[in-house]
Short mmCIF file of C-alpha atoms in Angstrom, two decimals:
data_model
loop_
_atom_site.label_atom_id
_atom_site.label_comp_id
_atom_site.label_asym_id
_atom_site.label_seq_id
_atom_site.Cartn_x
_atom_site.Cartn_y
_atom_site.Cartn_z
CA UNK A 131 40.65 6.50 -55.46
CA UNK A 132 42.87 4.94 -58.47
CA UNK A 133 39.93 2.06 -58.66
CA UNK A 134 37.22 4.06 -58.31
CA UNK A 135 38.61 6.47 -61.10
CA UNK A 136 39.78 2.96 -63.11
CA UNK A 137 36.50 1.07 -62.95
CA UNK A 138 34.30 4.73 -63.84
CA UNK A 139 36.69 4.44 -66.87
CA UNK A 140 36.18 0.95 -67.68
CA UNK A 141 32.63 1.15 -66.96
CA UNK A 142 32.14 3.92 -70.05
CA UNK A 143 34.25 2.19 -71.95
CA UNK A 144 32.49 -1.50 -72.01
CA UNK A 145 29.05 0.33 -72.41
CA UNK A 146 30.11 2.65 -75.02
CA UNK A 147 31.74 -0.30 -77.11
CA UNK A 148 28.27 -2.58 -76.96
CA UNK A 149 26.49 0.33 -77.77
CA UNK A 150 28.22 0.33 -80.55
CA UNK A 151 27.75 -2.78 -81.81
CA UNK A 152 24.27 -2.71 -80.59
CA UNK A 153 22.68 0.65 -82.10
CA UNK A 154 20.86 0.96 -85.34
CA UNK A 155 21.43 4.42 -86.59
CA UNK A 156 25.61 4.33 -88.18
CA UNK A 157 25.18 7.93 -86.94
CA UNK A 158 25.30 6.95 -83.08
CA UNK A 159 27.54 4.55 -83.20
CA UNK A 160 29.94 6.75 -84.63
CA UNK A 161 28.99 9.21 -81.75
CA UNK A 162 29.05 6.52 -79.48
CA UNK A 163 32.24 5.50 -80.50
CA UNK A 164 34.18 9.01 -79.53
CA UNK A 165 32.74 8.92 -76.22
CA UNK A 166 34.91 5.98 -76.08
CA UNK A 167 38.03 7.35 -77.41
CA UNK A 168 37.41 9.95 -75.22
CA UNK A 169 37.44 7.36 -72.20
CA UNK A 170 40.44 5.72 -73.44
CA UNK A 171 42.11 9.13 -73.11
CA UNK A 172 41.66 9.32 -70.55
CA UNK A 173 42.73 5.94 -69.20
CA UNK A 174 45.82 6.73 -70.93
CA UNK A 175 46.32 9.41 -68.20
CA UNK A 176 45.98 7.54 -65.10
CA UNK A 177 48.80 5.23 -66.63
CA UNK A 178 51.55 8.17 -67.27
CA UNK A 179 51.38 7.99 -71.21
CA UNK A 180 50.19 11.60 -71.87
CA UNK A 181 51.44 12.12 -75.11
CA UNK A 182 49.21 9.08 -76.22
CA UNK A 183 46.09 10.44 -74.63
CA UNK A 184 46.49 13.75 -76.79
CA UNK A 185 47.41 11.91 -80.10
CA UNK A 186 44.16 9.79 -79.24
CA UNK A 187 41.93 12.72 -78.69
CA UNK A 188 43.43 14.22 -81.45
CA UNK A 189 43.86 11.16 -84.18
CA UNK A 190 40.66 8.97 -83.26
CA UNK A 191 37.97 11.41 -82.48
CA UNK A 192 39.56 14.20 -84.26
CA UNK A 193 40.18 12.58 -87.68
CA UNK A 194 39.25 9.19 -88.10
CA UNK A 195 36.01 9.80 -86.67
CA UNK A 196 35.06 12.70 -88.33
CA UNK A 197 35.98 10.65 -91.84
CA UNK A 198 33.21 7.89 -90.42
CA UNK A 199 30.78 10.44 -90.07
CA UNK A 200 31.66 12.11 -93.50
CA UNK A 201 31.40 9.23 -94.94
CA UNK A 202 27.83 7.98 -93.51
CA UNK A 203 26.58 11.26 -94.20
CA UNK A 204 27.23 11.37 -97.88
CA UNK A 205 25.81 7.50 -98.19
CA UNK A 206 22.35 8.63 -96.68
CA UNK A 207 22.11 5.42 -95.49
CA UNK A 208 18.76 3.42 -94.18
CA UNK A 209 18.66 1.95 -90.90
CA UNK A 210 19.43 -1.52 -90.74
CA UNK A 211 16.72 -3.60 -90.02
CA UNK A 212 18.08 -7.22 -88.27
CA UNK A 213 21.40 -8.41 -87.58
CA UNK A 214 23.78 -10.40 -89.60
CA UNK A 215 21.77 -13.94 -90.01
CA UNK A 216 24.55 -15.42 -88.46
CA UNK A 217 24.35 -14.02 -85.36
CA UNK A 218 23.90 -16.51 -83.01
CA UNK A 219 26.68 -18.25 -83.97
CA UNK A 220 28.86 -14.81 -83.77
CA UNK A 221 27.55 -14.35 -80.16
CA UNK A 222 28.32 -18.35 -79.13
CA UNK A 223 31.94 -17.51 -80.70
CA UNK A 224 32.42 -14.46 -78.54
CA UNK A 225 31.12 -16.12 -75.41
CA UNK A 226 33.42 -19.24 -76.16
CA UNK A 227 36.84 -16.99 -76.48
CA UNK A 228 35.43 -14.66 -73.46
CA UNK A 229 34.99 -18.16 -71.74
CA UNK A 230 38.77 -19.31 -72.40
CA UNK A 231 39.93 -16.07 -71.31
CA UNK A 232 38.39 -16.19 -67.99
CA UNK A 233 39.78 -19.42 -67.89
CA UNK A 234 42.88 -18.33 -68.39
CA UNK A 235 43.33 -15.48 -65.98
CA UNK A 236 40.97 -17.35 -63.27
CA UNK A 237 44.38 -19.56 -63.78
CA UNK A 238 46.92 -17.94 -63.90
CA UNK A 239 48.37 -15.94 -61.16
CA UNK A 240 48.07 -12.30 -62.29
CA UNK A 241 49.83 -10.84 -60.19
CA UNK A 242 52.13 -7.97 -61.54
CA UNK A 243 52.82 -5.30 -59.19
CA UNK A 244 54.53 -2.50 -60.35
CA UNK A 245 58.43 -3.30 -60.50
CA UNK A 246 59.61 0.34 -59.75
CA UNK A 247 58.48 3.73 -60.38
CA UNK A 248 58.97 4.82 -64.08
CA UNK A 249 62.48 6.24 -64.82
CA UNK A 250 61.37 8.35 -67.16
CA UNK A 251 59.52 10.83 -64.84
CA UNK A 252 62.77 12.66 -64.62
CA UNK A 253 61.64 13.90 -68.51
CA UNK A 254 58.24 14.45 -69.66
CA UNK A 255 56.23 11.53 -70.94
CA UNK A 256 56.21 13.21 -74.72
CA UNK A 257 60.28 13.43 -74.46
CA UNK A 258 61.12 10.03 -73.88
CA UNK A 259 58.75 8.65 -76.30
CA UNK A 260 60.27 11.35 -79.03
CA UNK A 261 63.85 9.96 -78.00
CA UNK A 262 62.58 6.65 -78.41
CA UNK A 263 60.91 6.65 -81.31
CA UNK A 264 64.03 8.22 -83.51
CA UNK A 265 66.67 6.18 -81.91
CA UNK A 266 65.58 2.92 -81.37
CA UNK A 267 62.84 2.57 -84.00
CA UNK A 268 63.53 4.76 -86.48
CA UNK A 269 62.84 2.33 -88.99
CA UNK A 270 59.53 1.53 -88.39
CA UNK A 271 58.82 5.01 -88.03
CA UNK A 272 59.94 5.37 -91.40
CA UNK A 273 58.42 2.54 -92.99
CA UNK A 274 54.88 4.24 -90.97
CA UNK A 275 55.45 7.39 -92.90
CA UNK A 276 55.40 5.16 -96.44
CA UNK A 277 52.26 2.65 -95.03
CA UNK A 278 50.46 6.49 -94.47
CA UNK A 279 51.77 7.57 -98.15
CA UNK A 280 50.46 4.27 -99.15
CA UNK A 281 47.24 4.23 -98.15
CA UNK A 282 46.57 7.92 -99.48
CA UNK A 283 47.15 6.82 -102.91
CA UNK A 284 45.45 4.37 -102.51
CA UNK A 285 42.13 5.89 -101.50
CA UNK A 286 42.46 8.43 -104.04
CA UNK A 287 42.72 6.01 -106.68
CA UNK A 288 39.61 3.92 -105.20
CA UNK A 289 37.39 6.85 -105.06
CA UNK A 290 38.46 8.23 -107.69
CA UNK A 291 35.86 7.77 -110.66
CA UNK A 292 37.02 6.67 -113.83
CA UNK A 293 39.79 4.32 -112.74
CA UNK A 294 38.23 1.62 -111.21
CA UNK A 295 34.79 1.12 -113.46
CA UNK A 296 34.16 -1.77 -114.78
CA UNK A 297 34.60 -1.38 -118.71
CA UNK A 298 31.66 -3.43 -120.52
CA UNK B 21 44.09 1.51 -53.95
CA UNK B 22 46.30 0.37 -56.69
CA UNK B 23 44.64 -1.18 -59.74
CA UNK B 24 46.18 -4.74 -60.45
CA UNK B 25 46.86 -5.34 -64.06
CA UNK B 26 44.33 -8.03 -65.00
CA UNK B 27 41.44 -5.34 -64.55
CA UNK B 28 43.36 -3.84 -67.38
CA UNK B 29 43.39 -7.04 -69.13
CA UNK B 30 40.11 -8.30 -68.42
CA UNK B 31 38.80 -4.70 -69.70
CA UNK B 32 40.78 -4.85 -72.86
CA UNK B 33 39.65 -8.33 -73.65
CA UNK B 34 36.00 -7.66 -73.02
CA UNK B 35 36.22 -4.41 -75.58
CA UNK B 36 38.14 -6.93 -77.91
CA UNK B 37 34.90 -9.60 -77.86
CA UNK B 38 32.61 -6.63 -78.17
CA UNK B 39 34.04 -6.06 -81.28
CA UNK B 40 34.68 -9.37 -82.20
CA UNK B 41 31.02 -9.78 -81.81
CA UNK B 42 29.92 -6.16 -83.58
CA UNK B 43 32.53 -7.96 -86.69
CA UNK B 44 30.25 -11.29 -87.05
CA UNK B 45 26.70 -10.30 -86.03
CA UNK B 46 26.34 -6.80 -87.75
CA UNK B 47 25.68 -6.37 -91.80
CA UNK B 48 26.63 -2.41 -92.35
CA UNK B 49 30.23 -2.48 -93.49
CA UNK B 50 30.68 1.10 -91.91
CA UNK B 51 29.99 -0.78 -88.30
CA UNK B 52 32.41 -3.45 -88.86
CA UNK B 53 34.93 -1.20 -89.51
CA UNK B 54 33.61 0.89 -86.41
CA UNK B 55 34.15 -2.78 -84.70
CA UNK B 56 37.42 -3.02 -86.00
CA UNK B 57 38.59 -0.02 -84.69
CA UNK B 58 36.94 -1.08 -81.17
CA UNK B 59 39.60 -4.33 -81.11
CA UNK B 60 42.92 -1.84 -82.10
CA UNK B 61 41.93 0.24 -78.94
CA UNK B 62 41.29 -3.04 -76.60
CA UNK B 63 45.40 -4.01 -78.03
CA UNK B 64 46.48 0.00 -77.29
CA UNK B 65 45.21 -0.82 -73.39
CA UNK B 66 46.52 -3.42 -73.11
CA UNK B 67 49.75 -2.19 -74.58
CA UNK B 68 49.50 0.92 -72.39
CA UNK B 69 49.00 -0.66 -69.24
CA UNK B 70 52.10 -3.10 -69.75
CA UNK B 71 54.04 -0.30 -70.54
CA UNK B 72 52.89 1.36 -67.54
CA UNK B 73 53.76 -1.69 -65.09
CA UNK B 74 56.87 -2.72 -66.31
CA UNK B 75 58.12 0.89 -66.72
CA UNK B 76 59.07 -0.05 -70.05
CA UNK B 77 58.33 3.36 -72.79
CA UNK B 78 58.14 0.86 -75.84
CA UNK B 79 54.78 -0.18 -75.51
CA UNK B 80 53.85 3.44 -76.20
CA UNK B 81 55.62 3.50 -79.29
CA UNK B 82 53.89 0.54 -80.26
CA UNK B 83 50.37 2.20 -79.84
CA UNK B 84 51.86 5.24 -81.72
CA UNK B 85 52.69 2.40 -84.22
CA UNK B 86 49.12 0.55 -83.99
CA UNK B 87 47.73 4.53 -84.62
CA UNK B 88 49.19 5.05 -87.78
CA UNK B 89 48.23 1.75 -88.98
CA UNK B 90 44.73 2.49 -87.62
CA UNK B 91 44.50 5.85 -89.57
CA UNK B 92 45.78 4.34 -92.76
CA UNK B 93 43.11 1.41 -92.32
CA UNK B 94 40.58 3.78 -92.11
CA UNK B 95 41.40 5.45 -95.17
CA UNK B 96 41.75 2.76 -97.23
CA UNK B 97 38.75 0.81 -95.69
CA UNK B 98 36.16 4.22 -96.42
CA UNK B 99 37.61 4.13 -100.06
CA UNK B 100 36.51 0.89 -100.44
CA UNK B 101 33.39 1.33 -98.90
CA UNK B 102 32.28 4.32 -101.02
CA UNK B 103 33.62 2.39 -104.40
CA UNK B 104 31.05 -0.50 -103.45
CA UNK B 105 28.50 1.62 -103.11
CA UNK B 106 29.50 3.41 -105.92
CA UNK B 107 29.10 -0.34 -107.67
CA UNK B 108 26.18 -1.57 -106.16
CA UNK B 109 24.31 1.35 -104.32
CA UNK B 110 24.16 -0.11 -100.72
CA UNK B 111 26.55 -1.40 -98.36
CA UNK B 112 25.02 -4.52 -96.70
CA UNK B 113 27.39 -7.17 -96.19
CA UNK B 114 25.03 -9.67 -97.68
CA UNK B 115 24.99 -8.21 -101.03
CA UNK B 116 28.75 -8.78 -101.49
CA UNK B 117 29.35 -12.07 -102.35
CA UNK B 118 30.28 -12.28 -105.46
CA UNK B 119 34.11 -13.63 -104.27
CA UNK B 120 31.83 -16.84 -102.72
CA UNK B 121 31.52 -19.81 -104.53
#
């Protein structure tokens, strides 16, 4: 039942993701692309990491998608007629790395079983990752806060008109 | 039937060279960003899944890590893209080369 529900998951995934790449229209990509989040969500369940599943749902397809789409809206953009020229070389460098990974796990003995039932079932999923996440890296969940602060400036100061012209 | 890892890894590695791929071959900036975002999720399964088998909660934190980053990537990498076409009123990756020789 697990693998059934796994490769479903995986299966949606892998096509959603070429289509991706492969569609025309920025539009369906884009909508192509949250049926993937969406997938990943709910991957994220089947391996115990709730919390994640909702900040993905809620993150990805809620906001960062809906800024792709906003955005390819206002540029009224033309389809795109070929691929990059370089293609064939792009697809011959994908095939070689997929090729040394295969190699690699065809290789290596993958075999991880699972050591012992998670020990943090006793809280909820969203608890331990909240203890977590302010005792043992508090840090870099402060220095996340300032990369978010940072990059909010800094998109209001590249869109902003006026700032970035160039003077001639 | 229990899922073995690798089919987690194998999966996050073939959405990794799918966007790998969408990154080289296509010439709209707003799918290689699309792309871009494709390889952070193959990393957050393959963090997710490790932090599933080894019962280990830091690998979550991590995603929630690889998130923000994600997010603030975005932000910055739509700016960009509007200022360009702002500059040059299209946003094929062919017509930016001015940084070439």
């Amino acid at each position: 039942m697990e693998m059934v529900v796994f490769l479903y998951f995986a299966g949606v995934i892998v096509t959603t993701a070429g289509l991706v790449v492969a569609l025309k229209n920025p539009v369906y990509s884009a909508l192509a692309l949250l049926v993937m989040f969406f997938h990943v969500a709910g991957l994220f369940v089947t391996l115990h990491a709730e919390f994640l599943a909702i900040i993905q749902v809620l993150v990805y397809a809620g906001a960062i998608l809906v800024l792709y789409l906003f955005v390819v809206m206002l540029l009224n953009l033309k389809r795109e007629e070929h691929f990059h020229h370089q293609w064939l070389v792009g697809l011959f460098l994908g095939f070689v790395l997929f090729a040394e990974a295969a190699l690699l796990l065809l290789k290596g003995h993958a075999t991880l079983g699972k050591t012992e039932a998670p020990a943090q079932l006793a809280q909820g999923n969203t608890e331990s990752i909240g203890e977590l996440l302010y005792s043992t890296y508090l840090f870099p969940f402060e220095v996340a806060s300032l990369i978010l602060l940072v990059a909010m400036v800094g998109a209001v100061i590249l869109t902003k008109k006026g700032i970035m012209e160039v003077k001639s | 039937m229990e899922v073995p890892i690798s089919f987690y890894l194998v999966l996050s590695g073939l959405v990794f060279l799918i966007g790998l791929v969408g990154v080289l071959i296509r010439r709209n900036i707003i799918i290689i960003l699309l792309s871009i975002e494709l390889m952070l999720n193959a990393t957050n399964i393959n963090f997710v899944a490790f932090s599933s088998y080894l019962g280990n909660l830091s690998g979550q934190v991590f995603v929630f890590f690889a998130l923000t980053v994600a997010a603030a990537e975005v932000a910055v990498g739509l700016a960009i893209i509007i200022a360009l076409y702002r500059h040059s009123a299209s946003i094929n990756i062919d017509d930016f080369r001015m940084l070439k020789w």
